[in-house]
GROMACS .gro file of N, CA, C and O in nm:
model
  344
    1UNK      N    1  -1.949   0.934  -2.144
    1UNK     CA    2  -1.928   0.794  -2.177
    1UNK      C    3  -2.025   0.757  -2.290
    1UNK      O    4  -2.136   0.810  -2.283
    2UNK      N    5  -1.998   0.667  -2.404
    2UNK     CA    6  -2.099   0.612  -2.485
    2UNK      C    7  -2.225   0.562  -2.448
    2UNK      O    8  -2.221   0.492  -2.347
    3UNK      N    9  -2.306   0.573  -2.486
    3UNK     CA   10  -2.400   0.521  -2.455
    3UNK      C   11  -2.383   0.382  -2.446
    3UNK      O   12  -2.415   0.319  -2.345
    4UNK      N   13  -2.304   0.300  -2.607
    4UNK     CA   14  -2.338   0.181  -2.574
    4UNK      C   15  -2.234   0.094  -2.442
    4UNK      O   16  -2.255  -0.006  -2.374
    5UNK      N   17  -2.144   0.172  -2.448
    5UNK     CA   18  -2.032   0.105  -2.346
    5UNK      C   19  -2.116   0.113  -2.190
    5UNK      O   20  -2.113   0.010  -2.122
    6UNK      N   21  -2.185   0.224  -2.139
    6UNK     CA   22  -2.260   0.245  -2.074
    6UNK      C   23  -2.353   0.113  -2.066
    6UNK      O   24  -2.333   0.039  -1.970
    7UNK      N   25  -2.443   0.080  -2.153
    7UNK     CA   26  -2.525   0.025  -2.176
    7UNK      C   27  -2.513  -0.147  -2.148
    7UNK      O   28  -2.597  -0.228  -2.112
    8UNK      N   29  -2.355  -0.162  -2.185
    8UNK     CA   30  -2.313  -0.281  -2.159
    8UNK      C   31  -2.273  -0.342  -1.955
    8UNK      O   32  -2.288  -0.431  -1.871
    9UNK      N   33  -2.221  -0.213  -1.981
    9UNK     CA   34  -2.156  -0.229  -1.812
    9UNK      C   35  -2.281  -0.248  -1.721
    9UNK      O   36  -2.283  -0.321  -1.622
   10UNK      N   37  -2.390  -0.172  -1.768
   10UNK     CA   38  -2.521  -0.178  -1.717
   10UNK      C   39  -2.577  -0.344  -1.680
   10UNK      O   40  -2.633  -0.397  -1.584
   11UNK      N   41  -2.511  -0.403  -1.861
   11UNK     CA   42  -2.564  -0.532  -1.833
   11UNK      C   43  -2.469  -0.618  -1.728
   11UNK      O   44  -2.519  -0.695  -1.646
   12UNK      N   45  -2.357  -0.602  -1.736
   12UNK     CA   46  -2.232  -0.651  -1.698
   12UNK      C   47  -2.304  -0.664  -1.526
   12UNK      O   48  -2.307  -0.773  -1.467
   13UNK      N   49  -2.353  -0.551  -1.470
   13UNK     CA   50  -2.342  -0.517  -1.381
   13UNK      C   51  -2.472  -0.606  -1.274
   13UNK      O   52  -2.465  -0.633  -1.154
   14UNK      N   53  -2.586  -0.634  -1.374
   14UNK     CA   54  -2.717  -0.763  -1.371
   14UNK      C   55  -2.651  -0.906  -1.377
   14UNK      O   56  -2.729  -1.001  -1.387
   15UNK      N   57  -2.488  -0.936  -1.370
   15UNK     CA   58  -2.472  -1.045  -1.361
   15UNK      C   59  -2.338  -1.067  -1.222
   15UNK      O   60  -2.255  -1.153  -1.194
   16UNK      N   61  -2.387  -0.915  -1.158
   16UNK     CA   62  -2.325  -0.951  -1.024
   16UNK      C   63  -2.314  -1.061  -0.926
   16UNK      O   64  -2.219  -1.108  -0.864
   17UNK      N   65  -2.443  -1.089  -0.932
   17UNK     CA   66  -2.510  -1.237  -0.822
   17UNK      C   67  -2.410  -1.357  -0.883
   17UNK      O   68  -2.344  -1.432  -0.812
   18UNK      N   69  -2.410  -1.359  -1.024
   18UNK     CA   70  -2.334  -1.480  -1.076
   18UNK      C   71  -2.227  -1.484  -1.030
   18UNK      O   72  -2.182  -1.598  -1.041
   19UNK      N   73  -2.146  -1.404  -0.973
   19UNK     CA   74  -1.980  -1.410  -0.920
   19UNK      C   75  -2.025  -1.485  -0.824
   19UNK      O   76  -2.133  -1.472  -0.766
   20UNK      N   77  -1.915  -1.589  -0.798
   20UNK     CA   78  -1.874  -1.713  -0.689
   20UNK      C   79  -1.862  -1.645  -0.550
   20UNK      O   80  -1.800  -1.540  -0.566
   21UNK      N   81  -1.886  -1.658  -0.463
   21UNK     CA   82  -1.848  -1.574  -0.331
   21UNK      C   83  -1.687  -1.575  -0.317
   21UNK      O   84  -1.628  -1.490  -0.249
   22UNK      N   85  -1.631  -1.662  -0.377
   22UNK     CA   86  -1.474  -1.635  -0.292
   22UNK      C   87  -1.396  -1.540  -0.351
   22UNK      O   88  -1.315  -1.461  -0.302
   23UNK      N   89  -1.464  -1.575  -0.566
   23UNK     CA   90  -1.387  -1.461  -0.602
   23UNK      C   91  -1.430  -1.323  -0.618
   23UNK      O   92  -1.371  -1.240  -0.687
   24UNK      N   93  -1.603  -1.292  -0.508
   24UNK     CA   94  -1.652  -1.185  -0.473
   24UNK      C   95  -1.576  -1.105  -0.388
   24UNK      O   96  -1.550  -0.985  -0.395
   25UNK      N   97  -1.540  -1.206  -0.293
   25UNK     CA   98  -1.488  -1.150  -0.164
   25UNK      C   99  -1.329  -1.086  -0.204
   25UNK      O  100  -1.274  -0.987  -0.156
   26UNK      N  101  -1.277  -1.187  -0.314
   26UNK     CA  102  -1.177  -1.114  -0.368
   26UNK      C  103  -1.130  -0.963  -0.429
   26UNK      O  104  -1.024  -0.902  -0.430
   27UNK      N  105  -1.234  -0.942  -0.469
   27UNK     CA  106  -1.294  -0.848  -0.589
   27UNK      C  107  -1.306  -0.747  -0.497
   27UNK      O  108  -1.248  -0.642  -0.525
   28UNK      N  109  -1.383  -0.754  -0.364
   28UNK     CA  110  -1.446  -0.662  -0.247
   28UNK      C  111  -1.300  -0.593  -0.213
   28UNK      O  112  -1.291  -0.471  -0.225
   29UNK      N  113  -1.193  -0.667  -0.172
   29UNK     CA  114  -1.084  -0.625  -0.128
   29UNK      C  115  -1.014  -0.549  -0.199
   29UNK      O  116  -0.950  -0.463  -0.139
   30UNK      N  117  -1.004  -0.554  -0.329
   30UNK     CA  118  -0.951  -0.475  -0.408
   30UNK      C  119  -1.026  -0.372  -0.424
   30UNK      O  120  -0.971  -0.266  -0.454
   31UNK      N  121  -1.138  -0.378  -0.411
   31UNK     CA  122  -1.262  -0.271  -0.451
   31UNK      C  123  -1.204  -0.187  -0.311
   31UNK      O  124  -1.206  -0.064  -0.313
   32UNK      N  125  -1.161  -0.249  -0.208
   32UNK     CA  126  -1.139  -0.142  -0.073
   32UNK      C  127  -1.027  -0.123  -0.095
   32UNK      O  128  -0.998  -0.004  -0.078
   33UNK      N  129  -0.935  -0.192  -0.131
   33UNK     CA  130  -0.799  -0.078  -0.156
   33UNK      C  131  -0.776   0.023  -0.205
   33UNK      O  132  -0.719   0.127  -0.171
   34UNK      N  133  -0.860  -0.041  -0.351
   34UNK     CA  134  -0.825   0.084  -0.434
   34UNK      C  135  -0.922   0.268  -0.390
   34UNK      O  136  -0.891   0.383  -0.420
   35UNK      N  137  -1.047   0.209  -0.305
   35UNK     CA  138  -1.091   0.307  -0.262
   35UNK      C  139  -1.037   0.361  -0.153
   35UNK      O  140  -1.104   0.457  -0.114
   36UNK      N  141  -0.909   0.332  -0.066
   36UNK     CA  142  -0.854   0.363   0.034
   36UNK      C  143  -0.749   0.424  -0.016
   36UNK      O  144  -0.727   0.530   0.043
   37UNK      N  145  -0.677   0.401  -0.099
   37UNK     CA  146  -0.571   0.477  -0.174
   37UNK      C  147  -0.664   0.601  -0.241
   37UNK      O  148  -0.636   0.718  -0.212
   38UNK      N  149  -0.765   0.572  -0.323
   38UNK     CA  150  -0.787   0.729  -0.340
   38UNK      C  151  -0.836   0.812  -0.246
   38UNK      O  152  -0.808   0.932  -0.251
   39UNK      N  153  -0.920   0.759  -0.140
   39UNK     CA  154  -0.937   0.870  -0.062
   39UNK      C  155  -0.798   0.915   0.038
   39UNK      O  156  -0.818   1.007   0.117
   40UNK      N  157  -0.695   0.869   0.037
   40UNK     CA  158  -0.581   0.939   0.145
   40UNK      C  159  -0.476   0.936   0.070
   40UNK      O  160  -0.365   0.906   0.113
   41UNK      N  161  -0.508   0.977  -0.085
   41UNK     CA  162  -0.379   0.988  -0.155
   41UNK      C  163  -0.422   1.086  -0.280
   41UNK      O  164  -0.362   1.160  -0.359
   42UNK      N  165  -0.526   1.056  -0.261
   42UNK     CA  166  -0.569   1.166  -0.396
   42UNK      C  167  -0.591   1.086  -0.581
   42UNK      O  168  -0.635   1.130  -0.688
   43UNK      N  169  -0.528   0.940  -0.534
   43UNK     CA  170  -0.561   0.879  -0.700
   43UNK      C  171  -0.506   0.716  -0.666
   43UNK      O  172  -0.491   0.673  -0.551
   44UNK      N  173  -0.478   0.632  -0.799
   44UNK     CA  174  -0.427   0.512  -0.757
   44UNK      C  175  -0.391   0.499  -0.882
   44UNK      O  176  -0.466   0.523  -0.977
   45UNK      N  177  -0.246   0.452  -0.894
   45UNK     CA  178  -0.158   0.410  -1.020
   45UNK      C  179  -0.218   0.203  -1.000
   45UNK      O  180  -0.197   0.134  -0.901
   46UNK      N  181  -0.299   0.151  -1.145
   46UNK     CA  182  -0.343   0.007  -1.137
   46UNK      C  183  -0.242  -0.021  -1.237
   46UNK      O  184  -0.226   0.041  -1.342
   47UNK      N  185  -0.163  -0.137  -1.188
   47UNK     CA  186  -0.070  -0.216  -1.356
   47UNK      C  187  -0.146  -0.340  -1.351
   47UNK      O  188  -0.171  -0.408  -1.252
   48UNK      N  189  -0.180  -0.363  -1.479
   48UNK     CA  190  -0.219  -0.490  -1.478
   48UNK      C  191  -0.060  -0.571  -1.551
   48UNK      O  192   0.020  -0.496  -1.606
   49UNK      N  193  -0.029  -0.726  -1.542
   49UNK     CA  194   0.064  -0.766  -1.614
   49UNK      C  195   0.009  -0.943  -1.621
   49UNK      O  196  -0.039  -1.028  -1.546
   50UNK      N  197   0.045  -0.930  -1.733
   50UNK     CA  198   0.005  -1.103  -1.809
   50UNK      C  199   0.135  -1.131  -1.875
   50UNK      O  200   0.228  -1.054  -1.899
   51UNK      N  201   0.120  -1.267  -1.901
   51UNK     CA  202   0.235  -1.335  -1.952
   51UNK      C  203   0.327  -1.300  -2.049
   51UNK      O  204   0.449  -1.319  -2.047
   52UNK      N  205   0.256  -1.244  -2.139
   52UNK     CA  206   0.292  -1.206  -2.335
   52UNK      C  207   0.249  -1.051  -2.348
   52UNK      O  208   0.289  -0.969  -2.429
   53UNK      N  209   0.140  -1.033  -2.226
   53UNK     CA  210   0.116  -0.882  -2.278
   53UNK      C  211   0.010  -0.908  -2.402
   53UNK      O  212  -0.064  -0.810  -2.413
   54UNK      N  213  -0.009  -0.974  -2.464
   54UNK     CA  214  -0.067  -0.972  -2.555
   54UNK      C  215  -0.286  -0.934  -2.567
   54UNK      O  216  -0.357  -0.909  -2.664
   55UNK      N  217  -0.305  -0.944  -2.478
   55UNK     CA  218  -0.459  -0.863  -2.436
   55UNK      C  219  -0.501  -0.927  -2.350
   55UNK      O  220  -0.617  -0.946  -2.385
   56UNK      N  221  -0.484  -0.987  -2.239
   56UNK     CA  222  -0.549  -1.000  -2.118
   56UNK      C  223  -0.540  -0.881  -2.021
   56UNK      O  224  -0.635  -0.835  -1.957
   57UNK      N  225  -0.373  -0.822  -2.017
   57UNK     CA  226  -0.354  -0.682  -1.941
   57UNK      C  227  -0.445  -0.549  -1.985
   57UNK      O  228  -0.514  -0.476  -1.914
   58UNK      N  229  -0.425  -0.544  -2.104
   58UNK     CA  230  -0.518  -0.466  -2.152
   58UNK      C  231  -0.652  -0.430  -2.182
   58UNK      O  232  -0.699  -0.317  -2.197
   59UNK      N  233  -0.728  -0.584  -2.193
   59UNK     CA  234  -0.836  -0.585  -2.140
   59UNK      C  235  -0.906  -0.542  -2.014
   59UNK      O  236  -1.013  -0.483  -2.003
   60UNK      N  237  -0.798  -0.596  -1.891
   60UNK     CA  238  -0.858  -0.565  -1.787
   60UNK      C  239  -0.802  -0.349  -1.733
   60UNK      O  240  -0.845  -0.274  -1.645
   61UNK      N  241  -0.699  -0.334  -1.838
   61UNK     CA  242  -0.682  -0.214  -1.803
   61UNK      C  243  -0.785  -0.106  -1.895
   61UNK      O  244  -0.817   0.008  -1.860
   62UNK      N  245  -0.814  -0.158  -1.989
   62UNK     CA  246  -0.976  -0.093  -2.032
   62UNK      C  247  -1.074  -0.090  -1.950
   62UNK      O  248  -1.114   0.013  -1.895
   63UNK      N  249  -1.126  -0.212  -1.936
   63UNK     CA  250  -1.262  -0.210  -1.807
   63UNK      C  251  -1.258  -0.158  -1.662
   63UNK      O  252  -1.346  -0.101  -1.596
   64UNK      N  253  -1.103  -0.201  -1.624
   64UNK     CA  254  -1.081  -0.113  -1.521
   64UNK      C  255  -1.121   0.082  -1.533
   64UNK      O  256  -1.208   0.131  -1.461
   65UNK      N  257  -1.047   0.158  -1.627
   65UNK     CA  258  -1.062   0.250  -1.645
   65UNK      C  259  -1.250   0.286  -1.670
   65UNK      O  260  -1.300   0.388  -1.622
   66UNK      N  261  -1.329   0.189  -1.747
   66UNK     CA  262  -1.429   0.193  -1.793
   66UNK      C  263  -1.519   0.224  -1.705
   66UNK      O  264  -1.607   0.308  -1.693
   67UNK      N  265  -1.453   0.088  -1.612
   67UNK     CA  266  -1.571   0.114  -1.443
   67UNK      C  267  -1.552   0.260  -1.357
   67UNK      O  268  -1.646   0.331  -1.321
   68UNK      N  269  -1.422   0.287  -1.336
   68UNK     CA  270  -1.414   0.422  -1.260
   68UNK      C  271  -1.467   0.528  -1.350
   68UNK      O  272  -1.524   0.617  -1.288
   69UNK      N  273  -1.462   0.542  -1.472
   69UNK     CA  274  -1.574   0.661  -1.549
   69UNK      C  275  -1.745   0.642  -1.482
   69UNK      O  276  -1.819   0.725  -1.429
   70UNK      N  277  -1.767   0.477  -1.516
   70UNK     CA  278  -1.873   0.508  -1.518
   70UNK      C  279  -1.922   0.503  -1.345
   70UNK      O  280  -2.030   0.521  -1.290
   71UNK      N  281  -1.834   0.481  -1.311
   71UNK     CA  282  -1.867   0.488  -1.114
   71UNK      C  283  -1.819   0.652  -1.040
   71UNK      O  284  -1.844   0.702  -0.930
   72UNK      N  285  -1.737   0.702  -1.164
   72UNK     CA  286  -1.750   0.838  -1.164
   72UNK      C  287  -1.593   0.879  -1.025
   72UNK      O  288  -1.577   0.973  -0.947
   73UNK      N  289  -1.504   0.746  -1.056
   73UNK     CA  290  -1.408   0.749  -0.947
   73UNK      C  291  -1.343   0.848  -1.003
   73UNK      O  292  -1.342   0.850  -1.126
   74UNK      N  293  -1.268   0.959  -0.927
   74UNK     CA  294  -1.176   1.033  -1.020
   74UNK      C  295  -1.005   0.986  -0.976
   74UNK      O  296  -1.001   1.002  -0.854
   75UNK      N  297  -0.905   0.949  -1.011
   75UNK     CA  298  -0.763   0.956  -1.011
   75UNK      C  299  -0.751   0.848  -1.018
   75UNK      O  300  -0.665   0.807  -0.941
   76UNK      N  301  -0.807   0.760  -1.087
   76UNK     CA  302  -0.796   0.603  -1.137
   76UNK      C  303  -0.698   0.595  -1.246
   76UNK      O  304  -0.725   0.649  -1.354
   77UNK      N  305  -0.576   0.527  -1.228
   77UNK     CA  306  -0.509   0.553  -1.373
   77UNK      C  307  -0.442   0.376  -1.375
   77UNK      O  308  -0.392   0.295  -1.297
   78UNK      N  309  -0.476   0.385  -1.496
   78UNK     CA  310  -0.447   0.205  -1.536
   78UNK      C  311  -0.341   0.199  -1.642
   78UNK      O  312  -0.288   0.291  -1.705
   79UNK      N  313  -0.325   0.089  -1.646
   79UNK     CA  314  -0.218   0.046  -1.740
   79UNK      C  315  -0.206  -0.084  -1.745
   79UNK      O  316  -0.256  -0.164  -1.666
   80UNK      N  317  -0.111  -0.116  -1.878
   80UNK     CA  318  -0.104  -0.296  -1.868
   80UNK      C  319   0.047  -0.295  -1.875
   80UNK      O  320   0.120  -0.197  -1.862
   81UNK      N  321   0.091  -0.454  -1.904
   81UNK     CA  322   0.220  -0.458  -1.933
   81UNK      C  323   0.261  -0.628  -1.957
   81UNK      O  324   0.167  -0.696  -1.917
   82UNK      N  325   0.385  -0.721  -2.017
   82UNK     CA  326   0.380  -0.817  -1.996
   82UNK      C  327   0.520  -0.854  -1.975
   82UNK      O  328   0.591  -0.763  -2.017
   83UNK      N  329   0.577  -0.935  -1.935
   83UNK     CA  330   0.693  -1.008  -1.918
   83UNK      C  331   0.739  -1.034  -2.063
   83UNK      O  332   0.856  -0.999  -2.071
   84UNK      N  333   0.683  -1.091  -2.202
   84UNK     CA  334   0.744  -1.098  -2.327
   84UNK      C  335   0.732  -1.000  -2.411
   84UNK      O  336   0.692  -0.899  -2.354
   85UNK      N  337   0.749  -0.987  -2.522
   85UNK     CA  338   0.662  -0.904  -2.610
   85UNK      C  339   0.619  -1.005  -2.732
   85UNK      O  340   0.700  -1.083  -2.782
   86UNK      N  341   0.493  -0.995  -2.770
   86UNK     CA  342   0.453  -1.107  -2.901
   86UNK      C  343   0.374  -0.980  -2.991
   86UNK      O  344   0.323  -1.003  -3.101
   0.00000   0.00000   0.00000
């Protein structure tokens, strides 16, 4: 992984406390799915989908991928997609 992408997530990661509890608790659940699918399946297909497609899906299907490198998940596979095309 880059150093600086590394370096960022690092910071990303010092502003845990700032998440709201509800949309922590949100976050937690997905954090257990997706770790329940890889351990009794061997990987996890993530789609993200936004309105236009235009970079919200893809954003979060970058960082998604970003975090399982740097959390060292292996069979994480992401993707985006949108309902229009712009």
């Amino acid at each position: 992984m880059y150093k600086k992408l590394e370096s960022t997530i690092e910071d990303l990661i010092d502003g845990f406390d700032d998440i709201p509890s509800p949309r922590k608790r949100s976050l937690e659940e997905i954090a257990r799915f997706v770790n329940k699918e890889i351990h009794s399946s061997g990987g996890v297909e993530i789609n993200f989908i936004c309105t236009h497609n235009s970079r919200r899906s893809q954003m979060a299907q970058i960082w998604t991928k970003a975090a399982a490198e740097y959390y060292e998940l292996k069979g994480v596979e992401t993707f985006s997609g949108g309902v229009e095309t712009t």
